[in-house]
Amino acid sequence: HCHPRAFHLMEEAVASIETTGGLVRAAGAIAAHLQPMLRVEELERTIAAYAGSVATRVPRIAAGPRPIPEDDIEILLAHLHFVLFEQAGFIGNTAAYDDPRNSLLHEVLARRLGIPISLCLVYKAVGELLGLRIHGINAPLHFVVEVEGPARRTFIDAFCGGRLLWEDELVAGIARATGHPPGEIELERADNRAWIARMLRNLEASFANAGERSQVLAMQELATAAGVRV
């Protein structure tokens, strides 16, 4: 059911899945199932171009010391958000949330539309090329990212145009959505395997809702290649 090239690309990506580059290549492998001629290098070049656009706006920070000083992180985030959310216009697809294209990296980069986890992937991939340290937060219902560094935990909702959230805001929103008491909610970082598992799970659900049984099985096969459960 899964395109052989996509399966092979996933097996290759898993060897470096703990890196952000490996995560991008794994997401590219998923996309290659529906776009077999897709070249993952093109996705990487597009991501690098966005990072380059940010770097030209803040060359001192982009070429500065690592780790990035806290004051410079805030400046870098402002320019990153301008490039991704104001200039490029990345945003959540509220009109057609279940469209599988929202979970396919090449479509997200081309259309600048996605669901929370795919938009967070673009954010992480671009931001880390600039020297930021960004972690996925596998929150119930809505995937977000955490930018490491500021004194307070800073969370970014890429689905809502890069909205900044403090920890108490995010916990309160999850509590309202799930009905769980705020004290029971933990904002755990997602490793890259968990990230890929959730992307495949989302696609499996989209295809199941559309009655596309063969595509559901293909996502399960890709999960096998990635060594994750969906």
Short mmCIF file of C-alpha atoms in Angstrom, two decimals:
data_model
loop_
_atom_site.label_atom_id
_atom_site.label_comp_id
_atom_site.label_asym_id
_atom_site.label_seq_id
_atom_site.Cartn_x
_atom_site.Cartn_y
_atom_site.Cartn_z
CA HIS A 1 0.00 0.00 0.00
CA CYS A 2 2.84 2.42 0.78
CA HIS A 3 4.92 3.64 -2.16
CA PRO A 4 8.26 1.77 -2.01
CA ARG A 5 10.33 4.95 -2.33
CA ALA A 6 8.52 6.55 0.60
CA PHE A 7 9.09 3.46 2.73
CA HIS A 8 12.79 3.48 1.85
CA LEU A 9 13.12 7.21 2.58
CA MET A 10 11.51 6.69 5.98
CA GLU A 11 13.91 3.87 6.81
CA GLU A 12 16.81 6.17 5.90
CA ALA A 13 15.42 9.10 7.90
CA VAL A 14 15.00 7.02 11.05
CA ALA A 15 18.78 6.60 11.27
CA SER A 16 19.02 10.29 12.24
CA ILE A 17 15.51 10.85 13.59
CA GLU A 18 16.84 12.40 16.81
CA THR A 19 18.05 15.39 14.77
CA THR A 20 15.87 18.11 13.28
CA GLY A 21 17.24 17.24 9.84
CA GLY A 22 16.13 13.65 10.36
CA LEU A 23 12.69 14.85 11.43
CA VAL A 24 12.36 16.93 8.25
CA ARG A 25 13.47 13.99 6.11
CA ALA A 26 10.96 11.71 7.86
CA ALA A 27 8.19 14.22 7.15
CA GLY A 28 9.44 14.32 3.56
CA ALA A 29 9.19 10.53 3.40
CA ILE A 30 5.53 10.73 4.41
CA ALA A 31 4.91 13.28 1.67
CA ALA A 32 6.74 11.11 -0.87
CA HIS A 33 4.07 8.44 -0.55
CA LEU A 34 1.59 10.76 -2.28
CA GLN A 35 4.20 12.59 -4.37
CA PRO A 36 6.68 9.85 -5.35
CA MET A 37 8.92 12.17 -7.39
CA LEU A 38 9.32 14.53 -4.44
CA ARG A 39 12.90 15.49 -3.67
CA VAL A 40 13.46 16.04 0.04
CA GLU A 41 16.40 18.31 -0.82
CA GLU A 42 13.93 20.80 -2.28
CA LEU A 43 12.07 20.93 1.03
CA GLU A 44 15.35 21.52 2.85
CA ARG A 45 16.27 24.33 0.45
CA THR A 46 12.92 26.03 0.98
CA ILE A 47 13.35 25.83 4.76
CA ALA A 48 16.91 27.16 4.49
CA ALA A 49 15.68 30.06 2.34
CA TYR A 50 13.27 31.14 5.07
CA ALA A 51 16.08 30.96 7.62
CA GLY A 52 18.26 33.01 5.30
CA SER A 53 15.56 35.68 5.02
CA VAL A 54 15.48 35.99 8.80
CA ALA A 55 19.28 36.01 9.06
CA THR A 56 19.60 38.94 6.65
CA ARG A 57 17.34 40.97 8.94
CA VAL A 58 19.45 40.28 12.04
CA PRO A 59 22.99 39.45 10.81
CA ARG A 60 24.59 40.27 14.17
CA ILE A 61 22.48 37.67 15.96
CA ALA A 62 22.59 35.10 13.16
CA ALA A 63 26.39 35.19 13.18
CA GLY A 64 26.71 35.76 16.93
CA PRO A 65 27.67 33.52 19.83
CA ARG A 66 25.95 30.26 20.71
CA PRO A 67 23.95 29.81 22.84
CA ILE A 68 22.08 32.95 21.87
CA PRO A 69 21.81 35.52 24.70
CA GLU A 70 18.31 35.85 26.13
CA ASP A 71 17.74 39.44 24.91
CA ASP A 72 18.77 38.41 21.40
CA ILE A 73 16.37 35.45 21.44
CA GLU A 74 13.45 37.85 21.77
CA ILE A 75 14.73 39.96 18.87
CA LEU A 76 15.31 36.88 16.72
CA LEU A 77 11.81 35.58 17.46
CA ALA A 78 10.29 38.89 16.37
CA HIS A 79 12.02 38.68 13.00
CA LEU A 80 11.32 34.96 12.62
CA HIS A 81 7.63 35.61 13.20
CA PHE A 82 7.62 38.50 10.73
CA VAL A 83 9.12 36.35 7.97
CA LEU A 84 7.01 33.24 8.58
CA PHE A 85 3.66 34.61 9.68
CA GLU A 86 3.42 38.15 8.29
CA GLN A 87 5.53 38.02 5.15
CA ALA A 88 5.03 34.39 4.05
CA GLY A 89 1.62 34.08 5.70
CA PHE A 90 1.81 30.63 7.30
CA ILE A 91 -1.48 29.98 9.09
CA GLY A 92 -3.74 27.20 10.24
CA ASN A 93 -6.24 25.87 7.73
CA THR A 94 -9.46 26.35 9.67
CA ALA A 95 -11.61 26.08 6.55
CA ALA A 96 -10.50 22.52 5.69
CA TYR A 97 -8.75 21.18 8.77
CA ASP A 98 -9.06 17.50 7.76
CA ASP A 99 -7.55 17.99 4.31
CA PRO A 100 -4.57 15.57 4.17
CA ARG A 101 -2.51 18.25 2.43
CA ASN A 102 -2.33 20.05 5.78
CA SER A 103 -0.08 17.24 7.04
CA LEU A 104 2.19 16.87 4.00
CA LEU A 105 5.33 18.99 4.30
CA HIS A 106 5.67 19.85 0.61
CA GLU A 107 2.05 21.02 0.50
CA VAL A 108 2.40 23.00 3.73
CA LEU A 109 5.45 24.81 2.35
CA ALA A 110 3.77 25.46 -1.00
CA ARG A 111 0.35 26.53 0.29
CA ARG A 112 1.53 27.93 3.66
CA LEU A 113 -1.45 26.20 5.23
CA GLY A 114 -1.40 23.38 7.73
CA ILE A 115 -2.49 21.93 11.03
CA PRO A 116 -0.69 22.66 14.31
CA ILE A 117 1.92 19.91 14.11
CA SER A 118 2.96 20.53 10.51
CA LEU A 119 3.23 24.29 11.01
CA CYS A 120 5.22 23.67 14.18
CA LEU A 121 7.58 21.50 12.14
CA VAL A 122 8.25 24.35 9.72
CA TYR A 123 8.77 26.71 12.66
CA LYS A 124 11.21 24.35 14.38
CA ALA A 125 13.16 23.58 11.21
CA VAL A 126 13.59 27.25 10.29
CA GLY A 127 14.25 28.44 13.85
CA GLU A 128 16.90 25.86 14.61
CA LEU A 129 18.87 26.81 11.49
CA LEU A 130 19.12 30.24 13.14
CA GLY A 131 20.50 28.80 16.38
CA LEU A 132 17.31 28.57 18.42
CA ARG A 133 16.50 25.45 20.42
CA ILE A 134 12.88 24.47 19.82
CA HIS A 135 10.93 21.54 21.25
CA GLY A 136 7.58 20.08 20.27
CA ILE A 137 4.94 19.96 23.00
CA ASN A 138 2.60 17.04 22.43
CA ALA A 139 -0.35 18.80 24.09
CA PRO A 140 -3.82 17.24 23.83
CA LEU A 141 -5.81 18.46 20.82
CA HIS A 142 -3.28 21.12 19.78
CA PHE A 143 0.47 20.68 19.15
CA VAL A 144 2.66 23.69 20.04
CA VAL A 145 6.38 24.36 20.37
CA GLU A 146 8.53 25.65 23.19
CA VAL A 147 11.48 27.97 22.56
CA GLU A 148 14.28 27.22 24.97
CA GLY A 149 16.07 30.08 26.66
CA PRO A 150 13.88 32.81 28.15
CA ALA A 151 13.47 32.88 31.92
CA ARG A 152 9.83 31.86 31.57
CA ARG A 153 8.78 28.96 29.38
CA THR A 154 7.74 30.47 26.06
CA PHE A 155 5.32 28.55 23.85
CA ILE A 156 4.41 29.30 20.26
CA ASP A 157 1.11 28.42 18.59
CA ALA A 158 2.12 28.21 14.93
CA PHE A 159 -1.47 27.39 13.92
CA CYS A 160 -2.64 30.79 15.15
CA GLY A 161 -0.05 32.87 13.33
CA GLY A 162 2.75 32.45 15.85
CA ARG A 163 0.80 33.46 18.93
CA LEU A 164 3.01 33.55 22.04
CA LEU A 165 1.70 31.75 25.11
CA TRP A 166 2.93 31.56 28.67
CA GLU A 167 2.73 28.27 30.52
CA ASP A 168 -0.32 29.21 32.60
CA GLU A 169 -2.21 30.33 29.47
CA LEU A 170 -1.48 27.09 27.66
CA VAL A 171 -2.41 24.93 30.64
CA ALA A 172 -5.66 26.87 31.13
CA GLY A 173 -6.58 26.40 27.46
CA ILE A 174 -5.93 22.66 27.60
CA ALA A 175 -7.95 22.40 30.80
CA ARG A 176 -10.93 24.10 29.15
CA ALA A 177 -10.69 21.89 26.07
CA THR A 178 -10.27 18.59 27.88
CA GLY A 179 -12.09 19.13 31.17
CA HIS A 180 -9.03 18.05 33.15
CA PRO A 181 -7.99 20.08 36.21
CA PRO A 182 -5.01 22.37 35.42
CA GLY A 183 -2.96 20.70 38.14
CA GLU A 184 -3.10 17.39 36.27
CA ILE A 185 -1.79 18.78 32.99
CA GLU A 186 1.90 18.33 32.18
CA LEU A 187 3.51 20.01 29.19
CA GLU A 188 5.87 17.26 28.12
CA ARG A 189 8.31 17.67 25.28
CA ALA A 190 7.80 15.32 22.34
CA ASP A 191 10.80 13.48 20.95
CA ASN A 192 11.01 13.26 17.18
CA ARG A 193 9.59 9.75 16.99
CA ALA A 194 6.52 10.93 18.88
CA TRP A 195 6.30 13.87 16.45
CA ILE A 196 6.29 11.56 13.41
CA ALA A 197 3.86 9.17 15.10
CA ARG A 198 1.38 11.98 15.64
CA MET A 199 1.73 13.18 12.04
CA LEU A 200 1.01 9.69 10.76
CA ARG A 201 -1.89 9.30 13.20
CA ASN A 202 -3.42 12.55 11.93
CA LEU A 203 -3.13 11.40 8.33
CA GLU A 204 -4.53 7.98 9.17
CA ALA A 205 -7.57 9.68 10.72
CA SER A 206 -8.03 11.98 7.71
CA PHE A 207 -7.90 9.07 5.27
CA ALA A 208 -10.19 6.96 7.46
CA ASN A 209 -12.77 9.76 7.53
CA ALA A 210 -12.59 9.91 3.74
CA GLY A 211 -13.01 6.14 3.46
CA GLU A 212 -9.58 5.68 1.84
CA ARG A 213 -8.68 2.29 3.30
CA SER A 214 -5.57 1.81 1.17
CA GLN A 215 -4.11 5.11 2.38
CA VAL A 216 -4.83 4.17 5.99
CA LEU A 217 -2.83 0.99 5.51
CA ALA A 218 -0.05 2.96 3.83
CA MET A 219 0.28 5.21 6.89
CA GLN A 220 0.49 2.13 9.09
CA GLU A 221 3.27 0.76 6.90
CA LEU A 222 5.16 4.03 7.14
CA ALA A 223 4.79 3.83 10.91
CA THR A 224 6.41 0.39 10.76
CA ALA A 225 9.31 1.87 8.78
CA ALA A 226 9.65 4.63 11.37
CA GLY A 227 9.46 2.21 14.27
CA VAL A 228 6.45 3.97 15.83
CA ARG A 229 2.86 3.09 16.66
CA VAL A 230 -0.16 4.95 15.32
#
